[in-house]
C-alpha positions as protocol buffer text, in pm:
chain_id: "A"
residue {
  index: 1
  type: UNK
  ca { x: -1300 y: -2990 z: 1249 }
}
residue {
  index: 2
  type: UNK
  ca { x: -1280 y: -3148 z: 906 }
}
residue {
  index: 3
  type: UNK
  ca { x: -1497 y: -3446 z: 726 }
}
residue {
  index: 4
  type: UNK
  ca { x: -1279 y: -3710 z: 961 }
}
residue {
  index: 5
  type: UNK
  ca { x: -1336 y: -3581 z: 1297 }
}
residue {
  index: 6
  type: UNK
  ca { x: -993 y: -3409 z: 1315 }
}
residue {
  index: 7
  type: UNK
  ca { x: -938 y: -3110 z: 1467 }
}
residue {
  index: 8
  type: UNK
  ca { x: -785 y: -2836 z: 1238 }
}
residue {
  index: 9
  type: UNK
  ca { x: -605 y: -2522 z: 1446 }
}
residue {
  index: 10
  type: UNK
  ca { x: -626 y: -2195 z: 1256 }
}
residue {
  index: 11
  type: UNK
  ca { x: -558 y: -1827 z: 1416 }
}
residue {
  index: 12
  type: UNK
  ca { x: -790 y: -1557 z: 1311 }
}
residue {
  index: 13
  type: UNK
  ca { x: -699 y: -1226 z: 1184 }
}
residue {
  index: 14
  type: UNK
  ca { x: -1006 y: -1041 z: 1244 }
}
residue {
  index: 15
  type: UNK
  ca { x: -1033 y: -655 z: 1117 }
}
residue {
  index: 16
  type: UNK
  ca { x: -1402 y: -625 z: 1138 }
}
residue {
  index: 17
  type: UNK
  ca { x: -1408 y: -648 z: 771 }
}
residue {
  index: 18
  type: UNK
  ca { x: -1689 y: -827 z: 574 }
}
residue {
  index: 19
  type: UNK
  ca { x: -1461 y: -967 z: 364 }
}
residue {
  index: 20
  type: UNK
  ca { x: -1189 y: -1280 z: 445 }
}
residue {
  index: 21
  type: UNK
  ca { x: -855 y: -1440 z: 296 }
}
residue {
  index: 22
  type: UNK
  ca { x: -809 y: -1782 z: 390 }
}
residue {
  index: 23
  type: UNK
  ca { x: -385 y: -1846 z: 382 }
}
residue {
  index: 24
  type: UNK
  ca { x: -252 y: -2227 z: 339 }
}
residue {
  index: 25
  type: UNK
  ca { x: 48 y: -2319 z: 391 }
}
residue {
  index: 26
  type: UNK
  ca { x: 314 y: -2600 z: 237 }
}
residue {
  index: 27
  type: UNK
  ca { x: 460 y: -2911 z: 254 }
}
residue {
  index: 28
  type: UNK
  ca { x: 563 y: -3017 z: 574 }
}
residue {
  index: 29
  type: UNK
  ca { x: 481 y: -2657 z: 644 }
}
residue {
  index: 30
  type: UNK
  ca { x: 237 y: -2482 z: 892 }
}
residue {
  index: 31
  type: UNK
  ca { x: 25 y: -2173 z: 949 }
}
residue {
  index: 32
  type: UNK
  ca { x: 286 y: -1990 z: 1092 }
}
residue {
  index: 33
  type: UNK
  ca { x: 554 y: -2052 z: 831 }
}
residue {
  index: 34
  type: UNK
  ca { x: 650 y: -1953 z: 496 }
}
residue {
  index: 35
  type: UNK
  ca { x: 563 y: -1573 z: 471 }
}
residue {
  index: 36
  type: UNK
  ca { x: 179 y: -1644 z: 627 }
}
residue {
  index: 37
  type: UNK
  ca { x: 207 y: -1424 z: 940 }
}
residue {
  index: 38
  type: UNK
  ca { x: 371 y: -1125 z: 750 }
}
residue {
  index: 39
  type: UNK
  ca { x: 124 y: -1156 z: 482 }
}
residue {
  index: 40
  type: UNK
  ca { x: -181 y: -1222 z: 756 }
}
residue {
  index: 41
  type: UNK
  ca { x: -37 y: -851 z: 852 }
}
residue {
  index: 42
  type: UNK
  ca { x: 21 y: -720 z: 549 }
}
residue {
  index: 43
  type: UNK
  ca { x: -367 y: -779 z: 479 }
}
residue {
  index: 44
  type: UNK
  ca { x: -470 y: -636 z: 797 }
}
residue {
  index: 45
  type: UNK
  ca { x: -280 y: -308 z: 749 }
}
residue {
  index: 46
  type: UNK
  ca { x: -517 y: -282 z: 455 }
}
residue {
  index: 47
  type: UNK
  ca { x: -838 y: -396 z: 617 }
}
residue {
  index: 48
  type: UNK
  ca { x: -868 y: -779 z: 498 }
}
residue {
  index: 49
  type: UNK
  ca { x: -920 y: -1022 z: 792 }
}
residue {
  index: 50
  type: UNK
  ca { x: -734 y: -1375 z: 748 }
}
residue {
  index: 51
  type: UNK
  ca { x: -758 y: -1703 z: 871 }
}
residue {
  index: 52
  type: UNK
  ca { x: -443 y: -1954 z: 864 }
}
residue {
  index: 53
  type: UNK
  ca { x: -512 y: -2303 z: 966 }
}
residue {
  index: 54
  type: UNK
  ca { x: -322 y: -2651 z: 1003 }
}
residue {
  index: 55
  type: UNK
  ca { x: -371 y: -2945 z: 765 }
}
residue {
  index: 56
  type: UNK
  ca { x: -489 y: -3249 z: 930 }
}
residue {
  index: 57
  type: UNK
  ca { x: -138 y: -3392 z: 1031 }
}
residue {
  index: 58
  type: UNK
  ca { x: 88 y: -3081 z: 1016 }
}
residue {
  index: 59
  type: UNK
  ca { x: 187 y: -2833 z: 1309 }
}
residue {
  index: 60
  type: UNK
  ca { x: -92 y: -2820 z: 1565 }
}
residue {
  index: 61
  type: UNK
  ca { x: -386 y: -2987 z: 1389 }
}
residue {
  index: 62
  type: UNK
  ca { x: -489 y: -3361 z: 1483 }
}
residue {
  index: 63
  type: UNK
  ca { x: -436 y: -3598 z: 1198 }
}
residue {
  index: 64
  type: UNK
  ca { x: -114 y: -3791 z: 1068 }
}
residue {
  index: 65
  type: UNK
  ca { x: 138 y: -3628 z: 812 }
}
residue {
  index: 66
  type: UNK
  ca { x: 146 y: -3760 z: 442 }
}
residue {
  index: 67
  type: UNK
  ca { x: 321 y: -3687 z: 122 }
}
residue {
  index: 68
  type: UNK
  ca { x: 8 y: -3701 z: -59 }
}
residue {
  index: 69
  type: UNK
  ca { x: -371 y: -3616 z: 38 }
}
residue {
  index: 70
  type: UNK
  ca { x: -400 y: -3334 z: -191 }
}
residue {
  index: 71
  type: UNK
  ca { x: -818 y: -3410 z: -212 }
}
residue {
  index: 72
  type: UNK
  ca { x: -814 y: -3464 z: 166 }
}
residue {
  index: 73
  type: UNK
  ca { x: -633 y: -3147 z: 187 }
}
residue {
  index: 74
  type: UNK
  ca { x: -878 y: -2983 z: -38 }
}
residue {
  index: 75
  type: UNK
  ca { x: -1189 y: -3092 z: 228 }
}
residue {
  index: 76
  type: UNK
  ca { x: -964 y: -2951 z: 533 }
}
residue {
  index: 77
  type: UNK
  ca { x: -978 y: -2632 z: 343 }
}
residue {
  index: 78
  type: UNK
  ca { x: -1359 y: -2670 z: 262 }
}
residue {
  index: 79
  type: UNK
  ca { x: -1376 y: -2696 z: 638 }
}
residue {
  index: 80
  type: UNK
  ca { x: -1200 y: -2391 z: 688 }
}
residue {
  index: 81
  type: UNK
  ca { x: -1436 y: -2212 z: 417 }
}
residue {
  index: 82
  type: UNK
  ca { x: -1811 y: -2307 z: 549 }
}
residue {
  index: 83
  type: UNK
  ca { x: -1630 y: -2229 z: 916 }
}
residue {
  index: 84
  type: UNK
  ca { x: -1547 y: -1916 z: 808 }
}
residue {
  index: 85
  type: UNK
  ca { x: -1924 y: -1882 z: 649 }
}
residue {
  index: 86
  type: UNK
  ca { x: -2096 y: -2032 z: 979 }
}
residue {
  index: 87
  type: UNK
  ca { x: -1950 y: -1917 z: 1219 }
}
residue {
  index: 88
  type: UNK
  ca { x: -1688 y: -1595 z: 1178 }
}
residue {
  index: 89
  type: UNK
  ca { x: -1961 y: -1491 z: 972 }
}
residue {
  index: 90
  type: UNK
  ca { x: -1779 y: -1345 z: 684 }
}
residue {
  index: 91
  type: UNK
  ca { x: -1725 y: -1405 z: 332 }
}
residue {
  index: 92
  type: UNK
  ca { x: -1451 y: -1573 z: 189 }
}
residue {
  index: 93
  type: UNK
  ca { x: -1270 y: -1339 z: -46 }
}
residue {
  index: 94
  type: UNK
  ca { x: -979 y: -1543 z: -198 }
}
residue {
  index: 95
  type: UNK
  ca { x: -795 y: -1857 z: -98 }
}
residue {
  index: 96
  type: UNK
  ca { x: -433 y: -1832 z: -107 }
}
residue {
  index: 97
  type: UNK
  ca { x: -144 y: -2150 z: -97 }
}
residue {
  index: 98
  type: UNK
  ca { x: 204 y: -2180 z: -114 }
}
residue {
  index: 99
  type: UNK
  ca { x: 384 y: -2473 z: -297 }
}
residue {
  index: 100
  type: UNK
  ca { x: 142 y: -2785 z: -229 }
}
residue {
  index: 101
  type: UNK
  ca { x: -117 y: -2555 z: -67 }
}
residue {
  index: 102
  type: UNK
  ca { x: -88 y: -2343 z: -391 }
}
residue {
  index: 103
  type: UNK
  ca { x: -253 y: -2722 z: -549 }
}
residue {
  index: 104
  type: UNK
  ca { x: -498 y: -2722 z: -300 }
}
residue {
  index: 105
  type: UNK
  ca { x: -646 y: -2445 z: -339 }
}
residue {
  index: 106
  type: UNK
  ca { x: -657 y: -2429 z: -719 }
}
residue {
  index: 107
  type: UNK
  ca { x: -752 y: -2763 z: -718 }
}
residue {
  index: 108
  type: UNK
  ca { x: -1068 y: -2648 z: -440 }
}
residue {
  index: 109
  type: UNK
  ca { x: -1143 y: -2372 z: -707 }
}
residue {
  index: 110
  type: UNK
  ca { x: -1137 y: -2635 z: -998 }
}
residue {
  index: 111
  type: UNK
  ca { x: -1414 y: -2810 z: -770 }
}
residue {
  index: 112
  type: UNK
  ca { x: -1637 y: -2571 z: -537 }
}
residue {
  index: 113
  type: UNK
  ca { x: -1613 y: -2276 z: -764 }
}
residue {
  index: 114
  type: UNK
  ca { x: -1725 y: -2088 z: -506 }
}
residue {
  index: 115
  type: UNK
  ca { x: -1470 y: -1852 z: -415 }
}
residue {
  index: 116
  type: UNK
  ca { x: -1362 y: -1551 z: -635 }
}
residue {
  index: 117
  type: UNK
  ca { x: -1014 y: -1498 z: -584 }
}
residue {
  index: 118
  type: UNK
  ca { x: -731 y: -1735 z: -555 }
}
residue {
  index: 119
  type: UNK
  ca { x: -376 y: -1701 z: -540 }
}
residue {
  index: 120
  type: UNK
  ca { x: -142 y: -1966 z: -635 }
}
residue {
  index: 121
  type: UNK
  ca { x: 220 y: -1862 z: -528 }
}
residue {
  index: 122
  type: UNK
  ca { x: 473 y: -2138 z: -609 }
}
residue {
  index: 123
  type: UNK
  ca { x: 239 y: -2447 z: -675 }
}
residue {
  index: 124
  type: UNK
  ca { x: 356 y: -2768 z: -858 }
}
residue {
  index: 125
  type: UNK
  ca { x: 161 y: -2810 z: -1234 }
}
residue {
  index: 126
  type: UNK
  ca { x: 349 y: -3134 z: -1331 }
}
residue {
  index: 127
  type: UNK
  ca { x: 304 y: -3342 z: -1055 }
}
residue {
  index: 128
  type: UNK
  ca { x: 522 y: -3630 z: -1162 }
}
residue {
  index: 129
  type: UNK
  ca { x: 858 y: -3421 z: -1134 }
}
residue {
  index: 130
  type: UNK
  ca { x: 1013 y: -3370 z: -815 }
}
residue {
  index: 131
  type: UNK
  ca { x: 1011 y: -3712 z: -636 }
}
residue {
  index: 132
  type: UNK
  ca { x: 1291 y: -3935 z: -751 }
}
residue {
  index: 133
  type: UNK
  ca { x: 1481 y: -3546 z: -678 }
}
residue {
  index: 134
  type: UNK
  ca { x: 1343 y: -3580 z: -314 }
}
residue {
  index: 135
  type: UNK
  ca { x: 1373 y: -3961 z: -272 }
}
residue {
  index: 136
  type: UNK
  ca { x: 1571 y: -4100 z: -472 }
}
residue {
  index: 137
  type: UNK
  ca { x: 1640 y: -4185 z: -811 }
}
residue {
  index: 138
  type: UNK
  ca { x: 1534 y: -4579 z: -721 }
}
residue {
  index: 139
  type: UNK
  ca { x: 1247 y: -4474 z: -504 }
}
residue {
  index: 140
  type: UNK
  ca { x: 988 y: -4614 z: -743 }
}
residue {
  index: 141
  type: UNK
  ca { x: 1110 y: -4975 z: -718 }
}
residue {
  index: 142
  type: UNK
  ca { x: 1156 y: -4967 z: -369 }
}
residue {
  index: 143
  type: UNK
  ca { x: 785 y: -4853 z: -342 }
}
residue {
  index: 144
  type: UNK
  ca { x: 693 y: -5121 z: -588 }
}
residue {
  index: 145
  type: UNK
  ca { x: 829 y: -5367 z: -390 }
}
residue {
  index: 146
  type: UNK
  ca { x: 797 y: -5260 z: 14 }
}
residue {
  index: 147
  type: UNK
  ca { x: 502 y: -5050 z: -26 }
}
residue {
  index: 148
  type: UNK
  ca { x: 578 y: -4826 z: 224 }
}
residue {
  index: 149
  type: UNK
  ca { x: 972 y: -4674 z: 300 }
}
residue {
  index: 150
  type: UNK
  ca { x: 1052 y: -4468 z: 657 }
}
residue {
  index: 151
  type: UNK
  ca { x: 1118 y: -4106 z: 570 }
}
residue {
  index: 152
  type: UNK
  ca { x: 1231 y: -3744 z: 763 }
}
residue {
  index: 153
  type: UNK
  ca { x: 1125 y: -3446 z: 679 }
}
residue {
  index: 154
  type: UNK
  ca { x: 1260 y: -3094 z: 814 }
}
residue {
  index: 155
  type: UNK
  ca { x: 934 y: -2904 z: 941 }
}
residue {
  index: 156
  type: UNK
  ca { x: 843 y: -2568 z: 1001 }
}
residue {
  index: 157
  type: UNK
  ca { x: 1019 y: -2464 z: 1355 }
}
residue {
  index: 158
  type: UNK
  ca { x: 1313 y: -2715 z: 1343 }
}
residue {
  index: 159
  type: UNK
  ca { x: 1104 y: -3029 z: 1403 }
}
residue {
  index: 160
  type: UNK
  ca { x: 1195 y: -3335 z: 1253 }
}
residue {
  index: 161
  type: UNK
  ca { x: 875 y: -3540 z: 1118 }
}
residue {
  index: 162
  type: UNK
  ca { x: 973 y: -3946 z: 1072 }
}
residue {
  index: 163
  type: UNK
  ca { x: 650 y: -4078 z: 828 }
}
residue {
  index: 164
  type: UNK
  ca { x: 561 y: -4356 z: 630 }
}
residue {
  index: 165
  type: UNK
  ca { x: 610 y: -4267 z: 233 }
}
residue {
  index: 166
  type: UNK
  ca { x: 385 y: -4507 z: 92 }
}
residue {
  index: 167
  type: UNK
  ca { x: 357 y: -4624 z: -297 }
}
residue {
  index: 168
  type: UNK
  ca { x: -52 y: -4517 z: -224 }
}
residue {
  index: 169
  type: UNK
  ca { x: 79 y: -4186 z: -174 }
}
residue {
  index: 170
  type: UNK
  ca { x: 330 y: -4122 z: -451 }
}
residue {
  index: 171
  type: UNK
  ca { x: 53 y: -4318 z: -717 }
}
residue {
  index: 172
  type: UNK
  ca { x: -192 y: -4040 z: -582 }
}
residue {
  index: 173
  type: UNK
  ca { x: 37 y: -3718 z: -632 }
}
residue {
  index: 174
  type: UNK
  ca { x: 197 y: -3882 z: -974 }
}
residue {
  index: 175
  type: UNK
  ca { x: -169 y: -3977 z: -1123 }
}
residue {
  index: 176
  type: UNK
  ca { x: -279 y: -3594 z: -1048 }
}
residue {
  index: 177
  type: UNK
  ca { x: -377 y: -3389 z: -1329 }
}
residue {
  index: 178
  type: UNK
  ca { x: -326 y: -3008 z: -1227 }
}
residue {
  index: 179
  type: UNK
  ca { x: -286 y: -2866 z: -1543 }
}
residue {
  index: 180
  type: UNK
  ca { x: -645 y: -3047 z: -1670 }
}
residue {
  index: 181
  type: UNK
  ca { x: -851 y: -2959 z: -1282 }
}
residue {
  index: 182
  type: UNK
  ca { x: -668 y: -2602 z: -1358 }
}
residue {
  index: 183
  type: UNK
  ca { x: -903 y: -2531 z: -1684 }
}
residue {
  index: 184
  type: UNK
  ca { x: -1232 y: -2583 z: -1472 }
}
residue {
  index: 185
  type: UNK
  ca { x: -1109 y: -2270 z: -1238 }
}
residue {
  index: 186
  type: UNK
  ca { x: -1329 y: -1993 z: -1276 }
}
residue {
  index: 187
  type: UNK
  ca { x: -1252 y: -1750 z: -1093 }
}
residue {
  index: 188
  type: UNK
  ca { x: -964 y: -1485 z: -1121 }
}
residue {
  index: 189
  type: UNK
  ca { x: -615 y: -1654 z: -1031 }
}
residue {
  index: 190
  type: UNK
  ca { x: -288 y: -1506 z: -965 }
}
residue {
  index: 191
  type: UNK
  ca { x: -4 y: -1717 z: -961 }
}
residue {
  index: 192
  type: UNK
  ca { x: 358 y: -1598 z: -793 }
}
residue {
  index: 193
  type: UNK
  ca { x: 673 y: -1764 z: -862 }
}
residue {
  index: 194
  type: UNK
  ca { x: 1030 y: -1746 z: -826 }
}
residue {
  index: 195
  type: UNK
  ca { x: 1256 y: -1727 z: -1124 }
}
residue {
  index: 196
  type: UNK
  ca { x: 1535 y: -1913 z: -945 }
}
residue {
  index: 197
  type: UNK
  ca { x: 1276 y: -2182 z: -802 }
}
residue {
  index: 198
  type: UNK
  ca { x: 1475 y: -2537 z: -782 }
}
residue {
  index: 199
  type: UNK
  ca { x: 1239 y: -2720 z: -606 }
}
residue {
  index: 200
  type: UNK
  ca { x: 961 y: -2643 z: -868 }
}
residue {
  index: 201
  type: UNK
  ca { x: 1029 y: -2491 z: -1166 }
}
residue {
  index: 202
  type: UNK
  ca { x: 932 y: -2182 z: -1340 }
}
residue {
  index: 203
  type: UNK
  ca { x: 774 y: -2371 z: -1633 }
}
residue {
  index: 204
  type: UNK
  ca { x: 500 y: -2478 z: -1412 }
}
residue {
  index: 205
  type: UNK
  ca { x: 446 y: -2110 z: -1354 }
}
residue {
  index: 206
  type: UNK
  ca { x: 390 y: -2052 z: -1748 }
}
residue {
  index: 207
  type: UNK
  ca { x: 198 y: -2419 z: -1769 }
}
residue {
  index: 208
  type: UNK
  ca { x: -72 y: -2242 z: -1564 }
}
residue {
  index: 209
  type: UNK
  ca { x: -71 y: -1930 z: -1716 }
}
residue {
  index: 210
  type: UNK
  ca { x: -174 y: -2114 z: -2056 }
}
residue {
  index: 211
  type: UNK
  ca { x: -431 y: -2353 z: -1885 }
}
residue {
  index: 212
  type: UNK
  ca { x: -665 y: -2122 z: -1662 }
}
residue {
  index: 213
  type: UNK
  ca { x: -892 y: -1878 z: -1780 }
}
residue {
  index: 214
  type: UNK
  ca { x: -896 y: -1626 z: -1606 }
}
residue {
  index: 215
  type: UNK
  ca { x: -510 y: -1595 z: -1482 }
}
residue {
  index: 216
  type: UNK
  ca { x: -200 y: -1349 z: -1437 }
}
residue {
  index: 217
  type: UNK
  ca { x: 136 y: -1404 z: -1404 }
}
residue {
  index: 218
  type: UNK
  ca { x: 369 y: -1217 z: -1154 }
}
residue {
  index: 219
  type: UNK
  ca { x: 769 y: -1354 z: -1181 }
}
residue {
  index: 220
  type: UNK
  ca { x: 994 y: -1268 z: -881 }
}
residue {
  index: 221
  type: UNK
  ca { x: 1374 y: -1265 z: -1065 }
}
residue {
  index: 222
  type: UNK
  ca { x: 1589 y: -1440 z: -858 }
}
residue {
  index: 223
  type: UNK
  ca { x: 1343 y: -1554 z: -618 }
}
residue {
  index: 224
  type: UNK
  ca { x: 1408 y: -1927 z: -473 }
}
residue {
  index: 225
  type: UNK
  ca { x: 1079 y: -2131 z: -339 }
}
residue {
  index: 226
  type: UNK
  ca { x: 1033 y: -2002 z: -63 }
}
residue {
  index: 227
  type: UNK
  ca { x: 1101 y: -1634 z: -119 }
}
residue {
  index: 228
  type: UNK
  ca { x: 1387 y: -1630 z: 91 }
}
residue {
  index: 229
  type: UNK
  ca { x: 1562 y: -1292 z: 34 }
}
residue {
  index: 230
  type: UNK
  ca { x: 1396 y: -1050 z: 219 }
}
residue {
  index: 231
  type: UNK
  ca { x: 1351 y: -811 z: -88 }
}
residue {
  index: 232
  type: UNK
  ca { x: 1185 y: -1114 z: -294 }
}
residue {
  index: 233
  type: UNK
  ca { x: 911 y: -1156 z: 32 }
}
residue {
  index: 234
  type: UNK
  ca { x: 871 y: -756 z: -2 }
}
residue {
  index: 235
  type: UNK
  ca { x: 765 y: -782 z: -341 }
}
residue {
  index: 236
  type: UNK
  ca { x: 575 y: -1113 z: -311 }
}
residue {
  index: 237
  type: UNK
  ca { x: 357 y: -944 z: -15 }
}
residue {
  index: 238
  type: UNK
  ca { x: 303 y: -639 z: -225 }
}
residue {
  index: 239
  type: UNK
  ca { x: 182 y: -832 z: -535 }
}
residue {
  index: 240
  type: UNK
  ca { x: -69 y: -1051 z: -307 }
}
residue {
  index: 241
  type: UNK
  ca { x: -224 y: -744 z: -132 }
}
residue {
  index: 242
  type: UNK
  ca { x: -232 y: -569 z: -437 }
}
residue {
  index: 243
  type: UNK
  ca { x: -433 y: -781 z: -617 }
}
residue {
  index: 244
  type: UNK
  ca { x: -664 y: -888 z: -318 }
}
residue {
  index: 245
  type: UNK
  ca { x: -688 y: -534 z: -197 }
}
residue {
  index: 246
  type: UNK
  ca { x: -678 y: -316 z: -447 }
}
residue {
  index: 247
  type: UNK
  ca { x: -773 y: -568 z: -723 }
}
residue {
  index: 248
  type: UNK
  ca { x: -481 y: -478 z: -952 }
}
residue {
  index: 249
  type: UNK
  ca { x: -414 y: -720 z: -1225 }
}
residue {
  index: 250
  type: UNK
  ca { x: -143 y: -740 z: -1406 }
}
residue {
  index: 251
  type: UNK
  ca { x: -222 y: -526 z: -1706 }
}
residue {
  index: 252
  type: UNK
  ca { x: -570 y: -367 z: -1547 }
}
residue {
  index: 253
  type: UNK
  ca { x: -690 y: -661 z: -1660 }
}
residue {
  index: 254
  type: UNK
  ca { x: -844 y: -1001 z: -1593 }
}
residue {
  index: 255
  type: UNK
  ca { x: -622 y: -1237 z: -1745 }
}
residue {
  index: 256
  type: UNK
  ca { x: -381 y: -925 z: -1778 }
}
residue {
  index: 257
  type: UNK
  ca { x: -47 y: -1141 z: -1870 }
}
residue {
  index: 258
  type: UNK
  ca { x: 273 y: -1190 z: -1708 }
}
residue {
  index: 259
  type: UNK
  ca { x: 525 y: -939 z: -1537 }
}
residue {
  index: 260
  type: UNK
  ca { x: 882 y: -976 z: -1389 }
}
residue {
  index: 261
  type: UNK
  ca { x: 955 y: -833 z: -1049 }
}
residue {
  index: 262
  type: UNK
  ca { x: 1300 y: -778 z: -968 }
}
residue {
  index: 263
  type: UNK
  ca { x: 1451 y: -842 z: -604 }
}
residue {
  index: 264
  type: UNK
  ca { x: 1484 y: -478 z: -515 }
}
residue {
  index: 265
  type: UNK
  ca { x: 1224 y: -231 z: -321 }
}
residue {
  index: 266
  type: UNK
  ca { x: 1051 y: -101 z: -626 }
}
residue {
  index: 267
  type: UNK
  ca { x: 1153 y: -276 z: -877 }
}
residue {
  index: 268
  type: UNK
  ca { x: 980 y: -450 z: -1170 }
}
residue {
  index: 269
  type: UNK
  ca { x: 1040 y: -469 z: -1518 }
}
């Protein structure tokens, strides 16, 4: 349950280890989308419990859905962690989000600093690009003068989601400042992105790399957003565990740089 009452759903991955890897997924998204149940696995060949869980308003979790709540987001998460703490009893190893649940949980590190590990794969640094792509090029003005517009939204397992898109929302993602809450992040980051991302561009990819501390850079070549290909989620579930698992960064190295992963079993250069 988060700081508003709401119930959050989450499924446990539970290998007896000491140790725990709490997944979060998208936009629109849900614990068992994206590549969260392959990577849950992938962990658990390896040892590493996991726990995926819901956002308040997406797939089974109480709450209503919203383009923005990033900070809410961030306190669903901070639920999951001191549930995790309290009551699985384990320690929370690394956070790890894909596209807007890559923000939250750099954005958590940038505030609880209390997790060692987080993994970024795909997460938006400029937060003011991508909505007159997704609404509209006029979107702005009709905010500005409605408040609010009726939107759809494509969810994880074919659902259709009909919301309110309000100008509250859009003021709260556009006023965001990643790239500034990213140089507070202490602890060792790993971002993952796809070199033929169109929904959020490499650049953002790089932007982090310059702004956080302690950071590597893995680049999947030809890789769209959400690691389609099944040769680009391979290599993305390979870079994750290694790093979480064998605590391989790029380089040997905290901070170790950036390296380009091609879309074939093996491959990197």
């Amino acid at each position: 349950m988060n700081s508003h009452h709401e119930s959050l759903h989450a499924k446990l991955l539970d290998t007896g280890s000491e140790d725990l890897v709490i997944l979060c997924h998208g936009y629109a998204a849900s614990k068992e989308g994206f590549c969260l149940p392959a990577l849950a696995q992938a962990l658990a060949s390896r040892g590493k419990s996991s726990l995926r869980f819901d956002f308040a308003g997406n797939g089974e979790s109480q709450g209503t859905f919203s383009f923005g709540n990033y900070w809410r987001e961030v306190e669903d998460l901070r639920a999951a962690v001191l549930f995790v703490r309290q009551v699985v009893k384990k320690n929370v190893y690394a956070v790890v989000g894909h596209s807007k649940g890559g923000n939250v949980v750099l954005l958590y590190g940038s505030k609880y600093d209390d997790v060692q590990h987080i993994v970024n794969i795909a997460g938006r640094g400029v937060m003011d690009r991508g909505i007159k792509e997704r609404f509209g090029a006029d979107i702005l003005e009709r905010l500005a003068k409605s408040g609010s517009v009726e939107q759809k939204v494509k969810a994880d397992g074919g659902r259709t989601v009909t919301y309110s898109l309000t100008k509250q929302a859009v003021d709260e993602r556009m006023s965001l400042d990643m790239l500034g809450a990213a140089k507070n992040i202490t602890a060792e980051v790993l971002t993952i992105h796809g070199t033929a991302d169109t929904v959020i561009p490499v650049d953002d990819a790089h932007a982090f790399s310059k702004a956080i501390k302690n950071h590597s850079l893995a680049l999947v070549e030809g890789a769209d957003h959400n690691f389609r290909q099944p040769a680009h989620q391979q290599l993305l579930l390979r870079r994750v565990v290694d790093f979480l698992v064998a605590g391989l960064w790029l380089g040997g190295r905290a901070g170790g740089g950036t390296q380009q992963w091609r879309g074939r079993s093996g491959g990197q250069g």
